[in-house]
Amino acid sequence: MSAKEWVVGRLTGEYVCDRGVASGAGLLNMNSGDWDELALRAAGVDPGELNPLVEPTTVIGETGAWAAAATGLPEGIPVVVGSSDAASSSVGSGVAGIGQIAAMIGTSGAIRMTSDYPTTDKAMRCWCYYMADGRWIVGGATNNGGNVLGWFKDLVGAAKPVSFEELMALAEEAPAGAAGLVFLAFLAGERAPGWNQNARGALLGLTLSHGASHVARSILEGTVYQLHGIYAALEELAGAAAFSGSIVASGGFAKSQLWLEILASVLNTDIEVPAMLEGSAAGAAALAMAATGHRSGLDWTACVRRGSRVIHPKPADAARYRRMLEVYYRAYHGLANTFDELVAIADGE
């Protein structure tokens, strides 16, 4: 049982699971919309232990007496089941339309595209989750995003604390490509597209002429290089023709002009930044409003992206990043065996 199922159950007395959460757990049959018997057997899960599946836009009940006493909410408020964080983020970022893409960096990072059918990747690079109303999200997530910048912040601020704003200003002093520095930002292993828990961080190209600004910028670039890997896999899987419009940014990184500029130039495409950056919270509200008849459908594009700004790629930076990406991918694949050996040493094997 997920935390959301428990909360909904306590509020209404009805315990159910939405198909978005079920698909995220890898236990949904994407064709039937029911629990997948084969997956349950493989995981050793008894179907009787699972709650019934419903649509994310289901009004499952109303707040009862217990909920009123425990939370202070009045009785009789409709309770909508809702969906997963990823699905809600896509809806709330205004990318619930077919072919629309979202890029997010918070603690971790992800790139997701909305589809009108379940898309599976034979190479097993990308996942596919259910959104709502017959729509799906296809994409991938990285373990390494803002947590890597936080690690660097703690490292350089050990003697004298520094702020994230100071780190961004420091990184901005260095040119695109960080004067030949490549940072493999696998400090927490890696999920998509390589799914390698043994992947480790590495800083390549260091010379005596490099300074703190180059390292700071290479860290930002390294997190975006990982998103490029997901974007490239998604483009190969779905086809570039399936993409619709610019990529919409959300998460904490969208507050940084430099980080957004790096993303635009690395992906060589426009990045749209909505005025409202908390996509998951907005998406939960959108699902609730659609379920209760306050809005028609899930397309919040006009509402959420009103007043947004667009970050364009810089041609010179994009050309340099194309060369840096070639080095990045060669380094990652070339170090795979070294990563495994380092993990074995660290584990005392």
PDB file of C-alpha atoms in Angstrom, residues 107-253:
ATOM      1  CA  THR A 107      16.814  16.392  -5.979  1.00  0.00           C
ATOM      2  CA  SER A 108      16.874  13.990  -8.929  1.00  0.00           C
ATOM      3  CA  GLY A 109      15.886  14.656 -12.536  1.00  0.00           C
ATOM      4  CA  ALA A 110      13.649  13.368 -15.339  1.00  0.00           C
ATOM      5  CA  ILE A 111      12.423  13.896 -18.882  1.00  0.00           C
ATOM      6  CA  ARG A 112       8.898  12.745 -19.743  1.00  0.00           C
ATOM      7  CA  MET A 113       6.690  12.811 -22.845  1.00  0.00           C
ATOM      8  CA  THR A 114       2.909  12.412 -22.934  1.00  0.00           C
ATOM      9  CA  SER A 115       1.515   9.695 -25.204  1.00  0.00           C
ATOM     10  CA  ASP A 116      -1.959   8.424 -26.055  1.00  0.00           C
ATOM     11  CA  TYR A 117      -0.878   4.788 -25.862  1.00  0.00           C
ATOM     12  CA  PRO A 118       1.436   2.714 -23.637  1.00  0.00           C
ATOM     13  CA  THR A 119       4.938   2.714 -25.130  1.00  0.00           C
ATOM     14  CA  THR A 120       7.457   0.074 -24.129  1.00  0.00           C
ATOM     15  CA  ASP A 121      11.200   0.182 -24.766  1.00  0.00           C
ATOM     16  CA  LYS A 122      12.738  -3.156 -25.787  1.00  0.00           C
ATOM     17  CA  ALA A 123      16.139  -1.775 -24.767  1.00  0.00           C
ATOM     18  CA  MET A 124      14.658  -1.102 -21.306  1.00  0.00           C
ATOM     19  CA  ARG A 125      15.994   2.451 -21.107  1.00  0.00           C
ATOM     20  CA  CYS A 126      12.680   4.259 -20.625  1.00  0.00           C
ATOM     21  CA  TRP A 127       9.692   3.519 -18.431  1.00  0.00           C
ATOM     22  CA  CYS A 128       6.006   4.070 -19.171  1.00  0.00           C
ATOM     23  CA  TYR A 129       3.538   5.179 -16.486  1.00  0.00           C
ATOM     24  CA  TYR A 130      -0.170   5.795 -16.668  1.00  0.00           C
ATOM     25  CA  MET A 131      -1.269   9.418 -16.315  1.00  0.00           C
ATOM     26  CA  ALA A 132      -5.086   9.600 -16.515  1.00  0.00           C
ATOM     27  CA  ASP A 133      -7.915   9.668 -19.047  1.00  0.00           C
ATOM     28  CA  GLY A 134      -6.167   7.203 -21.356  1.00  0.00           C
ATOM     29  CA  ARG A 135      -2.899   9.134 -21.459  1.00  0.00           C
ATOM     30  CA  TRP A 136       0.544   7.813 -20.586  1.00  0.00           C
ATOM     31  CA  ILE A 137       3.922   9.303 -19.774  1.00  0.00           C
ATOM     32  CA  VAL A 138       7.057   7.835 -21.327  1.00  0.00           C
ATOM     33  CA  GLY A 139      10.486   8.838 -20.126  1.00  0.00           C
ATOM     34  CA  GLY A 140      13.316   8.255 -17.738  1.00  0.00           C
ATOM     35  CA  ALA A 141      14.688   9.506 -14.450  1.00  0.00           C
ATOM     36  CA  THR A 142      18.181  10.130 -13.150  1.00  0.00           C
ATOM     37  CA  ASN A 143      19.292   9.716  -9.548  1.00  0.00           C
ATOM     38  CA  ASN A 144      21.543  12.739  -9.804  1.00  0.00           C
ATOM     39  CA  GLY A 145      20.321  16.314  -9.945  1.00  0.00           C
ATOM     40  CA  GLY A 146      20.157  18.940  -7.251  1.00  0.00           C
ATOM     41  CA  ASN A 147      21.579  16.446  -4.762  1.00  0.00           C
ATOM     42  CA  VAL A 148      24.892  16.585  -6.650  1.00  0.00           C
ATOM     43  CA  LEU A 149      24.968  20.366  -6.457  1.00  0.00           C
ATOM     44  CA  GLY A 150      24.098  20.082  -2.762  1.00  0.00           C
ATOM     45  CA  TRP A 151      27.035  17.714  -2.262  1.00  0.00           C
ATOM     46  CA  PHE A 152      29.375  20.225  -3.922  1.00  0.00           C
ATOM     47  CA  LYS A 153      27.903  23.068  -1.867  1.00  0.00           C
ATOM     48  CA  ASP A 154      28.632  21.202   1.368  1.00  0.00           C
ATOM     49  CA  LEU A 155      32.101  20.303   0.129  1.00  0.00           C
ATOM     50  CA  VAL A 156      33.243  23.803  -0.772  1.00  0.00           C
ATOM     51  CA  GLY A 157      31.364  25.348   2.139  1.00  0.00           C
ATOM     52  CA  ALA A 158      32.976  23.194   4.823  1.00  0.00           C
ATOM     53  CA  ALA A 159      35.124  26.079   6.072  1.00  0.00           C
ATOM     54  CA  LYS A 160      32.864  28.959   5.045  1.00  0.00           C
ATOM     55  CA  PRO A 161      29.222  28.294   4.087  1.00  0.00           C
ATOM     56  CA  VAL A 162      28.191  29.265   0.559  1.00  0.00           C
ATOM     57  CA  SER A 163      24.732  29.677  -0.923  1.00  0.00           C
ATOM     58  CA  PHE A 164      23.363  28.097  -4.074  1.00  0.00           C
ATOM     59  CA  GLU A 165      23.219  31.582  -5.586  1.00  0.00           C
ATOM     60  CA  GLU A 166      26.940  32.005  -4.958  1.00  0.00           C
ATOM     61  CA  LEU A 167      27.638  28.645  -6.598  1.00  0.00           C
ATOM     62  CA  MET A 168      25.641  29.669  -9.661  1.00  0.00           C
ATOM     63  CA  ALA A 169      27.519  32.961  -9.892  1.00  0.00           C
ATOM     64  CA  LEU A 170      30.782  31.034  -9.603  1.00  0.00           C
ATOM     65  CA  ALA A 171      29.785  28.601 -12.358  1.00  0.00           C
ATOM     66  CA  GLU A 172      28.790  31.472 -14.630  1.00  0.00           C
ATOM     67  CA  GLU A 173      32.400  32.669 -14.662  1.00  0.00           C
ATOM     68  CA  ALA A 174      33.429  29.579 -16.657  1.00  0.00           C
ATOM     69  CA  PRO A 175      32.720  29.088 -20.379  1.00  0.00           C
ATOM     70  CA  ALA A 176      30.461  26.437 -21.897  1.00  0.00           C
ATOM     71  CA  GLY A 177      32.232  23.101 -21.685  1.00  0.00           C
ATOM     72  CA  ALA A 178      34.086  24.258 -18.549  1.00  0.00           C
ATOM     73  CA  ALA A 179      37.340  24.621 -20.509  1.00  0.00           C
ATOM     74  CA  GLY A 180      37.472  20.916 -21.273  1.00  0.00           C
ATOM     75  CA  LEU A 181      36.187  19.480 -17.989  1.00  0.00           C
ATOM     76  CA  VAL A 182      33.733  16.580 -18.099  1.00  0.00           C
ATOM     77  CA  PHE A 183      31.905  15.632 -14.914  1.00  0.00           C
ATOM     78  CA  LEU A 184      30.250  12.214 -14.743  1.00  0.00           C
ATOM     79  CA  ALA A 185      27.620  13.029 -12.139  1.00  0.00           C
ATOM     80  CA  PHE A 186      26.881   9.472 -11.005  1.00  0.00           C
ATOM     81  CA  LEU A 187      27.244  10.139  -7.300  1.00  0.00           C
ATOM     82  CA  ALA A 188      24.151   8.053  -6.506  1.00  0.00           C
ATOM     83  CA  GLY A 189      24.489   5.362  -9.159  1.00  0.00           C
ATOM     84  CA  GLU A 190      22.233   5.725 -12.146  1.00  0.00           C
ATOM     85  CA  ARG A 191      18.783   4.912 -13.442  1.00  0.00           C
ATOM     86  CA  ALA A 192      17.790   5.830 -16.994  1.00  0.00           C
ATOM     87  CA  PRO A 193      19.008   5.257 -19.565  1.00  0.00           C
ATOM     88  CA  GLY A 194      21.834   2.960 -18.413  1.00  0.00           C
ATOM     89  CA  TRP A 195      20.371   1.547 -15.165  1.00  0.00           C
ATOM     90  CA  ASN A 196      23.769   1.002 -13.569  1.00  0.00           C
ATOM     91  CA  GLN A 197      23.838   1.092  -9.782  1.00  0.00           C
ATOM     92  CA  ASN A 198      27.636   0.766  -9.892  1.00  0.00           C
ATOM     93  CA  ALA A 199      28.136   3.958 -11.913  1.00  0.00           C
ATOM     94  CA  ARG A 200      30.342   6.399 -10.020  1.00  0.00           C
ATOM     95  CA  GLY A 201      31.271  10.058 -10.286  1.00  0.00           C
ATOM     96  CA  ALA A 202      34.360  11.201 -12.153  1.00  0.00           C
ATOM     97  CA  LEU A 203      35.922  14.536 -13.090  1.00  0.00           C
ATOM     98  CA  LEU A 204      37.960  14.285 -16.280  1.00  0.00           C
ATOM     99  CA  GLY A 205      40.283  16.781 -17.913  1.00  0.00           C
ATOM    100  CA  LEU A 206      41.616  18.598 -14.848  1.00  0.00           C
ATOM    101  CA  THR A 207      44.700  20.792 -15.283  1.00  0.00           C
ATOM    102  CA  LEU A 208      46.452  23.370 -13.143  1.00  0.00           C
ATOM    103  CA  SER A 209      44.650  26.087 -15.102  1.00  0.00           C
ATOM    104  CA  HIS A 210      41.217  24.953 -13.921  1.00  0.00           C
ATOM    105  CA  GLY A 211      39.619  26.654 -10.959  1.00  0.00           C
ATOM    106  CA  ALA A 212      36.551  26.374  -8.788  1.00  0.00           C
ATOM    107  CA  SER A 213      34.357  28.058 -11.402  1.00  0.00           C
ATOM    108  CA  HIS A 214      35.186  25.391 -13.990  1.00  0.00           C
ATOM    109  CA  VAL A 215      34.386  22.600 -11.548  1.00  0.00           C
ATOM    110  CA  ALA A 216      31.111  24.270 -10.542  1.00  0.00           C
ATOM    111  CA  ARG A 217      30.025  24.652 -14.151  1.00  0.00           C
ATOM    112  CA  SER A 218      31.063  21.102 -15.053  1.00  0.00           C
ATOM    113  CA  ILE A 219      28.789  19.804 -12.284  1.00  0.00           C
ATOM    114  CA  LEU A 220      25.779  21.641 -13.715  1.00  0.00           C
ATOM    115  CA  GLU A 221      26.667  20.418 -17.189  1.00  0.00           C
ATOM    116  CA  GLY A 222      27.146  16.847 -15.952  1.00  0.00           C
ATOM    117  CA  THR A 223      23.617  16.669 -14.578  1.00  0.00           C
ATOM    118  CA  VAL A 224      22.272  17.929 -17.911  1.00  0.00           C
ATOM    119  CA  TYR A 225      24.371  15.461 -19.905  1.00  0.00           C
ATOM    120  CA  GLN A 226      22.468  12.728 -18.082  1.00  0.00           C
ATOM    121  CA  LEU A 227      19.168  14.270 -19.182  1.00  0.00           C
ATOM    122  CA  HIS A 228      20.503  14.315 -22.734  1.00  0.00           C
ATOM    123  CA  GLY A 229      20.915  10.545 -22.525  1.00  0.00           C
ATOM    124  CA  ILE A 230      17.257  10.173 -21.564  1.00  0.00           C
ATOM    125  CA  TYR A 231      16.134  12.656 -24.223  1.00  0.00           C
ATOM    126  CA  ALA A 232      18.100  10.823 -26.928  1.00  0.00           C
ATOM    127  CA  ALA A 233      16.629   7.466 -25.880  1.00  0.00           C
ATOM    128  CA  LEU A 234      13.127   8.942 -25.901  1.00  0.00           C
ATOM    129  CA  GLU A 235      13.690  10.503 -29.319  1.00  0.00           C
ATOM    130  CA  GLU A 236      14.869   7.158 -30.688  1.00  0.00           C
ATOM    131  CA  LEU A 237      11.933   5.343 -29.106  1.00  0.00           C
ATOM    132  CA  ALA A 238       9.119   7.717 -30.042  1.00  0.00           C
ATOM    133  CA  GLY A 239      10.647   9.516 -33.016  1.00  0.00           C
ATOM    134  CA  ALA A 240      11.382  13.228 -33.155  1.00  0.00           C
ATOM    135  CA  ALA A 241       8.163  13.757 -35.108  1.00  0.00           C
ATOM    136  CA  ALA A 242       6.216  12.727 -32.007  1.00  0.00           C
ATOM    137  CA  PHE A 243       7.554  15.696 -30.036  1.00  0.00           C
ATOM    138  CA  SER A 244       5.236  18.680 -29.813  1.00  0.00           C
ATOM    139  CA  GLY A 245       6.591  22.155 -29.122  1.00  0.00           C
ATOM    140  CA  SER A 246       9.255  23.248 -26.670  1.00  0.00           C
ATOM    141  CA  ILE A 247      10.314  21.410 -23.518  1.00  0.00           C
ATOM    142  CA  VAL A 248       8.709  22.703 -20.326  1.00  0.00           C
ATOM    143  CA  ALA A 249      10.975  23.004 -17.282  1.00  0.00           C
ATOM    144  CA  SER A 250       9.954  22.438 -13.677  1.00  0.00           C
ATOM    145  CA  GLY A 251      11.629  21.816 -10.350  1.00  0.00           C
ATOM    146  CA  GLY A 252      14.188  23.812  -8.422  1.00  0.00           C
ATOM    147  CA  PHE A 253      16.670  24.072 -11.297  1.00  0.00           C
TER     148      PHE A 253
END
